[in-house]
Coordinates of C-alpha atoms in Angstrom, one line a residue:
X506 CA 25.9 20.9 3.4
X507 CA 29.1 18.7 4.2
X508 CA 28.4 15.7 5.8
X509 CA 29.0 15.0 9.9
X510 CA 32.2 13.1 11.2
X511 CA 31.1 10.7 13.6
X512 CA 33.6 8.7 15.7
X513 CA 34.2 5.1 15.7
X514 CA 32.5 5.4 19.4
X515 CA 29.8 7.2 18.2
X516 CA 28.9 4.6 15.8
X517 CA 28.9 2.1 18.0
X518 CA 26.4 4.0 20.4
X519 CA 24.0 4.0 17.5
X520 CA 24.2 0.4 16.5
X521 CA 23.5 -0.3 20.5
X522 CA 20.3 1.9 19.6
X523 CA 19.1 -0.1 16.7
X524 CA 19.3 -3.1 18.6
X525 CA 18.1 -2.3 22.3
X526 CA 14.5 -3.4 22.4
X527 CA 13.6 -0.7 24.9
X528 CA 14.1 1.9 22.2
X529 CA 11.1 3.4 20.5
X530 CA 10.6 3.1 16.9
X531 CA 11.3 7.1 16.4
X532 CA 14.0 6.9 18.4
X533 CA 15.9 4.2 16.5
X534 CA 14.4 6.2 13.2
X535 CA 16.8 9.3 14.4
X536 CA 19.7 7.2 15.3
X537 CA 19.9 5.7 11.8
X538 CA 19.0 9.2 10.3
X539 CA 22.1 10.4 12.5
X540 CA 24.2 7.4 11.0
X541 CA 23.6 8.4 7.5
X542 CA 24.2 11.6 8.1
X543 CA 27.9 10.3 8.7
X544 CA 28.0 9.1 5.7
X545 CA 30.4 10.4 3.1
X546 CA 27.7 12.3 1.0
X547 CA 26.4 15.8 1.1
X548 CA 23.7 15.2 4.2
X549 CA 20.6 14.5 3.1
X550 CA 21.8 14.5 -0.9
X551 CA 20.1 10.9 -1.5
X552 CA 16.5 12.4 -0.4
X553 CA 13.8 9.4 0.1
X554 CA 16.1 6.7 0.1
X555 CA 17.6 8.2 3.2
X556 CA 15.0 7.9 4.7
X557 CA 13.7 4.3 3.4
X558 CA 17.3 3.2 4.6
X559 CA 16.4 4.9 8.4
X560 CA 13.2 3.0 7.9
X561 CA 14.3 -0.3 6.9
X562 CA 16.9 0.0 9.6
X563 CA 14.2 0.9 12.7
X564 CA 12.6 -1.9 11.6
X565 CA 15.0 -4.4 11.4
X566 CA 17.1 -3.4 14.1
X567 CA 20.2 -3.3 12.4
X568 CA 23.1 -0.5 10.8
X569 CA 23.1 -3.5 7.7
X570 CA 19.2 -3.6 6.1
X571 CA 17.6 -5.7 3.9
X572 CA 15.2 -5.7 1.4
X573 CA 16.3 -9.4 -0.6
X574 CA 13.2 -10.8 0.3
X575 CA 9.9 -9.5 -1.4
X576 CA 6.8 -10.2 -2.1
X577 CA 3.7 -8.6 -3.5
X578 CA 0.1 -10.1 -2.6
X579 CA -2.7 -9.0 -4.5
X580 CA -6.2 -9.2 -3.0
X581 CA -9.1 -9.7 -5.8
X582 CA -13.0 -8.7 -5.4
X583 CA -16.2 -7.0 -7.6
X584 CA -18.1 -4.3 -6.7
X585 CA -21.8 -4.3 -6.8
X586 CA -22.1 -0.4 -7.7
X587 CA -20.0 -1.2 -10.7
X588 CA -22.8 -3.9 -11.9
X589 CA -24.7 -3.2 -15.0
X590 CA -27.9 -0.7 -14.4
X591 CA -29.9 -3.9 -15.7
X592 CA -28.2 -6.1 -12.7
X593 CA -29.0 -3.7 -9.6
X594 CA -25.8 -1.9 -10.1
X595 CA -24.7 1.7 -11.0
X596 CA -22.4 1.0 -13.7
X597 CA -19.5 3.7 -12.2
X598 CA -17.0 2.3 -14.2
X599 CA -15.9 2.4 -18.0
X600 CA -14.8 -1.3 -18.0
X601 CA -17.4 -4.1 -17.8
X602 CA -17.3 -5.9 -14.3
X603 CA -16.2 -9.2 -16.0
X604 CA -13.0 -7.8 -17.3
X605 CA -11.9 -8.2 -13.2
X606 CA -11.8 -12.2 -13.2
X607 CA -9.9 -11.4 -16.6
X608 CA -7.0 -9.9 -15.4
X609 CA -7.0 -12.4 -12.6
X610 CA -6.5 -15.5 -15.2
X611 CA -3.8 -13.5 -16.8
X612 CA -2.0 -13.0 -13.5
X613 CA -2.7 -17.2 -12.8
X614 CA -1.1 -17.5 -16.2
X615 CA 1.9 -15.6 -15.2
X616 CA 1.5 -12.8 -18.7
X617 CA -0.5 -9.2 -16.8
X618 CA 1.6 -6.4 -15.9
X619 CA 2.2 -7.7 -12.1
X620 CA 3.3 -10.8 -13.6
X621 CA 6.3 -9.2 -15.8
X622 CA 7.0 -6.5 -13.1
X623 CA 7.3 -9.0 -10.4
X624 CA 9.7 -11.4 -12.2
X625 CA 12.0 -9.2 -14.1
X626 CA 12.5 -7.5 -10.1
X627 CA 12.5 -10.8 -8.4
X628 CA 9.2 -10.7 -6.5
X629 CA 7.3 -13.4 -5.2
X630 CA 3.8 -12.7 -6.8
X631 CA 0.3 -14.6 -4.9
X632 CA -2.7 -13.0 -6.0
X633 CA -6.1 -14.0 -3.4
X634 CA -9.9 -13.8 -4.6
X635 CA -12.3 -12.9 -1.9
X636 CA -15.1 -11.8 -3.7
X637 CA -14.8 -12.1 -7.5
X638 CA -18.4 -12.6 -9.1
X639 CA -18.8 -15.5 -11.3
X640 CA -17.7 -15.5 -14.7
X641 CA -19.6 -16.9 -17.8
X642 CA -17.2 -19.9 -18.1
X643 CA -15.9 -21.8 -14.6
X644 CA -12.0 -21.5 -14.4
X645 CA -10.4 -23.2 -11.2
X646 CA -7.7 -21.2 -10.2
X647 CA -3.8 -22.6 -10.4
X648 CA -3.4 -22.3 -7.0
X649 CA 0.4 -21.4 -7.7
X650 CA -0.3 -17.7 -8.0
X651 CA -3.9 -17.1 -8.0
X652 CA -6.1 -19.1 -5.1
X653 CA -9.3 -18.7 -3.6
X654 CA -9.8 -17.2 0.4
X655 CA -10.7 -19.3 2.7
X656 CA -13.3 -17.1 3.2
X657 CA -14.6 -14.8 0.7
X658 CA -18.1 -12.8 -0.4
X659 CA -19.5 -15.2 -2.9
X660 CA -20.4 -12.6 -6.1
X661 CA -18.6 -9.5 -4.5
X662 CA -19.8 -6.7 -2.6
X663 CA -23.8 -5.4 -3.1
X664 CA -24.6 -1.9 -4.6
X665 CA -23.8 0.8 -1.6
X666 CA -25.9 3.0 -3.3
X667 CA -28.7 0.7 -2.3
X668 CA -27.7 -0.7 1.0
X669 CA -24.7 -1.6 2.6
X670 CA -21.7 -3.2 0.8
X671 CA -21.2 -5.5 3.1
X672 CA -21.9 -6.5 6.6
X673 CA -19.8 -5.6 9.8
X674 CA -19.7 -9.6 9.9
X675 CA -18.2 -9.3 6.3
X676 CA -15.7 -6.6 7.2
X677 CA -14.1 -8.1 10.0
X678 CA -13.8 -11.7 7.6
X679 CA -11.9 -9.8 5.2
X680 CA -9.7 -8.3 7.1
X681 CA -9.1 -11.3 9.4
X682 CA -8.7 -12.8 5.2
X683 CA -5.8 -10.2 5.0
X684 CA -3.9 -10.9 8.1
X685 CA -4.0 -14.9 7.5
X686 CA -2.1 -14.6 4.3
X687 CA 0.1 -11.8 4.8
X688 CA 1.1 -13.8 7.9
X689 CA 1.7 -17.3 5.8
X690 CA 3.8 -15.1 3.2
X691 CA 5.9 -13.4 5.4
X692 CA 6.7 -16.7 7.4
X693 CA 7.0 -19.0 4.0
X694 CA 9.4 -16.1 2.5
X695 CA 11.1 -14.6 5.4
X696 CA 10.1 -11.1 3.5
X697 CA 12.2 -8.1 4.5
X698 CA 9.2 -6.3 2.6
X699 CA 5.5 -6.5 1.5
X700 CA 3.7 -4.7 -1.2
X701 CA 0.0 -5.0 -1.4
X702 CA -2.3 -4.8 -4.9
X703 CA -6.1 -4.8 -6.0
X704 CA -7.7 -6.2 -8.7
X705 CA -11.8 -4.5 -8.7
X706 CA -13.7 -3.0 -11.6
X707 CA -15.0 0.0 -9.5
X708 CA -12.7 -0.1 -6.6
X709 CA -11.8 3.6 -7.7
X710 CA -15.1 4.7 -6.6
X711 CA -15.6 2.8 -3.3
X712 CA -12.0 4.6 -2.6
X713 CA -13.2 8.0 -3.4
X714 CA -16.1 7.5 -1.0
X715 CA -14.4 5.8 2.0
X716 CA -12.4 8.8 2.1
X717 CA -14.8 11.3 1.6
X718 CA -17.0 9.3 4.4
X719 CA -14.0 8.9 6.3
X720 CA -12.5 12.2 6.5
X721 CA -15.4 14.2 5.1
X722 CA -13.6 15.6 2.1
X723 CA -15.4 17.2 -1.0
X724 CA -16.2 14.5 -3.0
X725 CA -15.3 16.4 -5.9
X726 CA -11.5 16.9 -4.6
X727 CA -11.2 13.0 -4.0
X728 CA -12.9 11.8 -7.0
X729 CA -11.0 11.4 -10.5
X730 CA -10.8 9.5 -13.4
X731 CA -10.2 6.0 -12.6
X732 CA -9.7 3.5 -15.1
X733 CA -11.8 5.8 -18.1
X734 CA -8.5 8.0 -18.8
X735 CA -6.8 7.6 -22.5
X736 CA -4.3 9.3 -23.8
X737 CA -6.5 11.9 -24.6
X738 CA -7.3 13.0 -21.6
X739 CA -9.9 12.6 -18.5
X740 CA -13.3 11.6 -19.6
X741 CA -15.5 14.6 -17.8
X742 CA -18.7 12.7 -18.2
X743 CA -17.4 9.2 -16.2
X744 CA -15.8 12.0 -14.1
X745 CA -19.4 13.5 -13.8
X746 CA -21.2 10.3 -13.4
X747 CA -18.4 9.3 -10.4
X748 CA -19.4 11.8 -8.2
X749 CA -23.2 11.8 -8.6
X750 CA -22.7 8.0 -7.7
X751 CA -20.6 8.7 -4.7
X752 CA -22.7 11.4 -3.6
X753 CA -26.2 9.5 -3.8
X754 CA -24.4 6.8 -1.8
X755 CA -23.4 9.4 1.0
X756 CA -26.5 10.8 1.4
X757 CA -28.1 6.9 1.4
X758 CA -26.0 6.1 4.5
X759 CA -26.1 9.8 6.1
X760 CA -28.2 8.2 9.1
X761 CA -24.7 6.3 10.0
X762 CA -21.8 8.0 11.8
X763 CA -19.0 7.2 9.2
X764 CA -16.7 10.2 9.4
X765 CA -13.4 8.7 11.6
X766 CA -15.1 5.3 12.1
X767 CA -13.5 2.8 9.3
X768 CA -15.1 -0.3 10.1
X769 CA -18.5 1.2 9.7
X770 CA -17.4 3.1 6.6
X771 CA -15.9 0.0 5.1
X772 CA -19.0 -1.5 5.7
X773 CA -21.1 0.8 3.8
X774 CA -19.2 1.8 0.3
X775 CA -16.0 -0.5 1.0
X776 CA -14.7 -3.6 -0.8
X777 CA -13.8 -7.2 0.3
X778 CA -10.7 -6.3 -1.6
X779 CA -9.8 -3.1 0.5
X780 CA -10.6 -4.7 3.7
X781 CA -7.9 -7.7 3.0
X782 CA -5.3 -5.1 2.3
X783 CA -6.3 -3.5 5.5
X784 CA -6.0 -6.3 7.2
X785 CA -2.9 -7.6 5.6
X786 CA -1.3 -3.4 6.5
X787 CA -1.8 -4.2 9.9
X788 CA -0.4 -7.9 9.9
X789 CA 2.5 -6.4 8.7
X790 CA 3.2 -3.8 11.0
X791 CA 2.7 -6.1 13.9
X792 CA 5.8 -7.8 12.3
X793 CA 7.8 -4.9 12.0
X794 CA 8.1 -5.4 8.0
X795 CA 7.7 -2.7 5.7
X796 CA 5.1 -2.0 3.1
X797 CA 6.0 -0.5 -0.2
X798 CA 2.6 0.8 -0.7
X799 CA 1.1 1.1 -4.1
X800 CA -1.0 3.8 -5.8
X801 CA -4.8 5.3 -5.3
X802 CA -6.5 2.4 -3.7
X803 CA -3.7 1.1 -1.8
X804 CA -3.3 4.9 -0.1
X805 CA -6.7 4.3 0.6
X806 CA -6.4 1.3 2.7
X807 CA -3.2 2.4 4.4
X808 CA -5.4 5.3 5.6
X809 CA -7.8 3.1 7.2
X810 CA -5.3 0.7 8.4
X811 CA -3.5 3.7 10.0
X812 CA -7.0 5.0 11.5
X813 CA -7.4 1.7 13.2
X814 CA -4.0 1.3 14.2
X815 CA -2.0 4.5 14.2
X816 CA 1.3 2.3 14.5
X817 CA 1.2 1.1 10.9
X818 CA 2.3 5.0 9.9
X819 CA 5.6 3.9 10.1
X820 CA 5.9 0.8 7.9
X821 CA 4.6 2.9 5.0
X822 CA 7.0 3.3 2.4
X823 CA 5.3 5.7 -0.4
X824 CA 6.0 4.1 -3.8
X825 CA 4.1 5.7 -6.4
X826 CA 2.6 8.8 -6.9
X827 CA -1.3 8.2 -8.6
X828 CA -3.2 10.0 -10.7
X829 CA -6.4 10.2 -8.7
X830 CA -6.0 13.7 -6.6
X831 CA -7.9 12.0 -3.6
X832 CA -4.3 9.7 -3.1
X833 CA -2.8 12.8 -2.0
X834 CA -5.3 13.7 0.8
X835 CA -5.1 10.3 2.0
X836 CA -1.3 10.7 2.5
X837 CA -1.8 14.2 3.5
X838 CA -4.7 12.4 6.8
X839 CA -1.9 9.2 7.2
X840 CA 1.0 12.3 7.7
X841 CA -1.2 13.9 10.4
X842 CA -2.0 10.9 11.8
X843 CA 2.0 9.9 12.5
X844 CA 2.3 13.4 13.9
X845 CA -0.4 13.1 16.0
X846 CA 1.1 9.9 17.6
X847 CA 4.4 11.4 18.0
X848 CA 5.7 8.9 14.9
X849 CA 7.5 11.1 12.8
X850 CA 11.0 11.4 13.6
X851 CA 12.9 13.5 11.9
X852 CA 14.0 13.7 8.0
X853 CA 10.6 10.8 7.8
X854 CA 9.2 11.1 4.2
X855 CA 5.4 10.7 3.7
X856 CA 5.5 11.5 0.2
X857 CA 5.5 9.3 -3.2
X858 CA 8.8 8.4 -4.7
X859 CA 7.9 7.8 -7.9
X860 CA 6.1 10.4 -10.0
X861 CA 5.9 8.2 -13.5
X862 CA 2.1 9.0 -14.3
X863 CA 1.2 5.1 -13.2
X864 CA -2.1 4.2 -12.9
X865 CA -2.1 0.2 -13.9
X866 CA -3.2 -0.8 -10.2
X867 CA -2.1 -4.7 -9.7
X868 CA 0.7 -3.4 -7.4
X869 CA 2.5 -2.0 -10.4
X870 CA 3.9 1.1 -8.9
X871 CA 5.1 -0.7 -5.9
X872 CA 7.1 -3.6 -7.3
X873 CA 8.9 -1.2 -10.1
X874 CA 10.0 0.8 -6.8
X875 CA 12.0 -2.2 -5.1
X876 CA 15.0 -1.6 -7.1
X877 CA 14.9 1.4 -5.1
X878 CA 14.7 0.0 -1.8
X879 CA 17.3 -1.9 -2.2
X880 CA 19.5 0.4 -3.2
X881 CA 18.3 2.4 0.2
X882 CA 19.6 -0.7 2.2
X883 CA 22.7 -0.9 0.3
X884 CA 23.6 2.7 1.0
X885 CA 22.7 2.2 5.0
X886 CA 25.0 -1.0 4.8
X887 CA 28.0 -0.5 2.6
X888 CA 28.5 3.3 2.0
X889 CA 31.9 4.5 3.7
X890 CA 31.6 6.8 6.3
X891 CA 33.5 10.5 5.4
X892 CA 36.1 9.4 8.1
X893 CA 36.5 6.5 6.9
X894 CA 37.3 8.1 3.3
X895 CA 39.4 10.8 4.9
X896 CA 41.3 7.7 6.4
X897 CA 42.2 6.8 3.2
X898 CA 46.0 7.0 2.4
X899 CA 47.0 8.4 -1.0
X900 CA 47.8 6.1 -4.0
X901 CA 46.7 3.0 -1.9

């Protein structure tokens, strides 16, 4: 398909759209779609970044976006089910619960894979621990990447099979946790975009059931691997052992009205982790600044964030395609939700970029996609229009 000639005039028009206020977010969405179209490219030949560009350009209000400014904020927390049998938990999860304050004093020493992602694509990196349990040996964190919440849940989140995870209280702490320092990053960087990561033996699980609680999916269709795959494939027995877990904790809290109501459900089989990044989602889209969202558990969160606030739709910029099958029903409920609001304009992309077979979690899908973004801004601000190539004289 060749692409459209749009007049100088006509260009104009649509850079009046980006930038008048009384504009709705779809509407600017189109406008910028309409602009690239004009472009001198087959229309619609550059696929997602198209529509990152129209995204990044609704948002900012501009025909020239940005994506300079990044920064990735991982939130931190334990999970009671994944506790040893012999402490009160379930033990869901092939990795010990201790090895999740491990990976957070490799990110506060600047060598886990966030660490070497974020610098080599120049993102800030700030990693937040609201609800790590305590380790053997006390480590005070740097404070130059890795810092404590001002409020947190002291020893993580209890055992959902059991009782709740946490309180309502709890819920609403982390997610106020969330906002608070996704509002001091943005303001301290001047971020053109966010990316959210989790660090949380067992936060596989707890995702697996908020949206099987949430939505009322099969558990069995939500429900993979996690953390115990290897190269030679999916351990059937953690697999196994995953959904008997998930499903015993459903039919604890069956009494409670779960299905569509995300506070309650976060409450019940959620973590202090997901919350934050719930909370940070919607920070973000009151501040108009995108979110290159991440893989399973980050999905996750964006679902809830979206079910609470069915605005934050169109921040979400789809990174990374995981290898849990329950990421793709989450996307599948945050597409329906965006329709349902009248939020998809058209050409918008609720799909995964990146198909790479990721599955590191720390927000490493998200940050090895800004390269991308950028190059979606770049193409919205500096590729020639077809007129303005026709225009070109000859040997010149």
């Amino acid at each position: 398909m060749c692409p459209t000639k749009v007049s100088g005039e006509e260009l104009s028009s649509l850079a009046t759209t980006m930038s008048d206020p009384k504009q709705s977010f779809t509407a600017k969405y189109d406008a910028a779609r309409l602009y690239i179209d004009s472009l001198a490219k087959p229309v619609g030949s550059l696929g997602t970044l198209e529509d990152w560009g129209a995204r990044m350009a609704a948002l900012q209000q501009t025909t020239n976006p940005k994506a300079d400014s990044a920064a990735c904020l991982i939130f931190a927390a334990d999970h009671g089910v994944a506790k040893d049998t012999s402490e009160g938990g379930m033990n869901c999860s092939a990795y010990p619960q201790a090895v999740s304050r491990k990976v957070l004093e490799a990110l506060d020493h600047g060598i886990a894979g966030a660490s070497v992602l974020s610098k080599c694509n120049n993102v800030q990196l700030r990693v937040i621990d609201v609800g790590l349990a305590d380790g053997l040996v006390n480590y005070e964190w740097s404070g130059n990447v890795v810092r404590n919440a001002t409020s947190r849940i002291k020893g993580g989140t209890a055992n959902f099979c059991k009782g709740n995870a946490m309180t309502v209280e709890e819920v609403h702490m982390c997610l106020a946790v969330g906002r608070a320092e996704t509002s001091k990053i943005i303001d301290e960087m001047e971020l053109d975009v966010i990316m959210f990561g989790e660090v949380g033996i067992g936060n596989t699980t707890s995702a697996s059931a908020l949206i099987a609680a949430l939505i009322g999916a099969n558990v069995t269709a939500v429900c993979g691997s996690g953390a115990s795959i290897t190269r030679d494939g999916i351990n059937d027995e953690i697999v196994a052992r995953k959904n008997d877990i998930i499903n015993e904790a459903l039919q604890f809290h069956s009494s409670l009205q779960l299905l569509g109501n995300p506070i309650e459900a976060l409450s019940a089989v959620g973590g202090a982790e997901i919350c934050s990044v719930v909370g940070g989602m919607m920070e973000a889209s009151k501040r108009d600044v995108a979110i290159l969202v991440d893989g399973y558990i980050v999905t996750t969160a964006a679902m809830i964030a979206c079910m609470i606030d069915p605005m934050v739709c169109r921040v979400l910029l789809f990174s990374s395609k995981s290898t849990e099958k329950g990421q793709m029903i989450a996307i599948e409920s945050i597409s329906e939700m965006a329709a349902a609001n009248c939020i998809l304009g058209d050409g918008f992309i609720v799909k995964p970029a990146l198909d790479m077979g990721l599955r590191m979690g720390e927000a490493s899908g998200c940050i090895t996609s800004v390269p991308l973004l950028r190059s979606a801004c770049a193409i919205v601000s500096n590729l020639a229009t077809l007129n303005d190539v026709l225009s070109l004289e000859t040997g010149k």
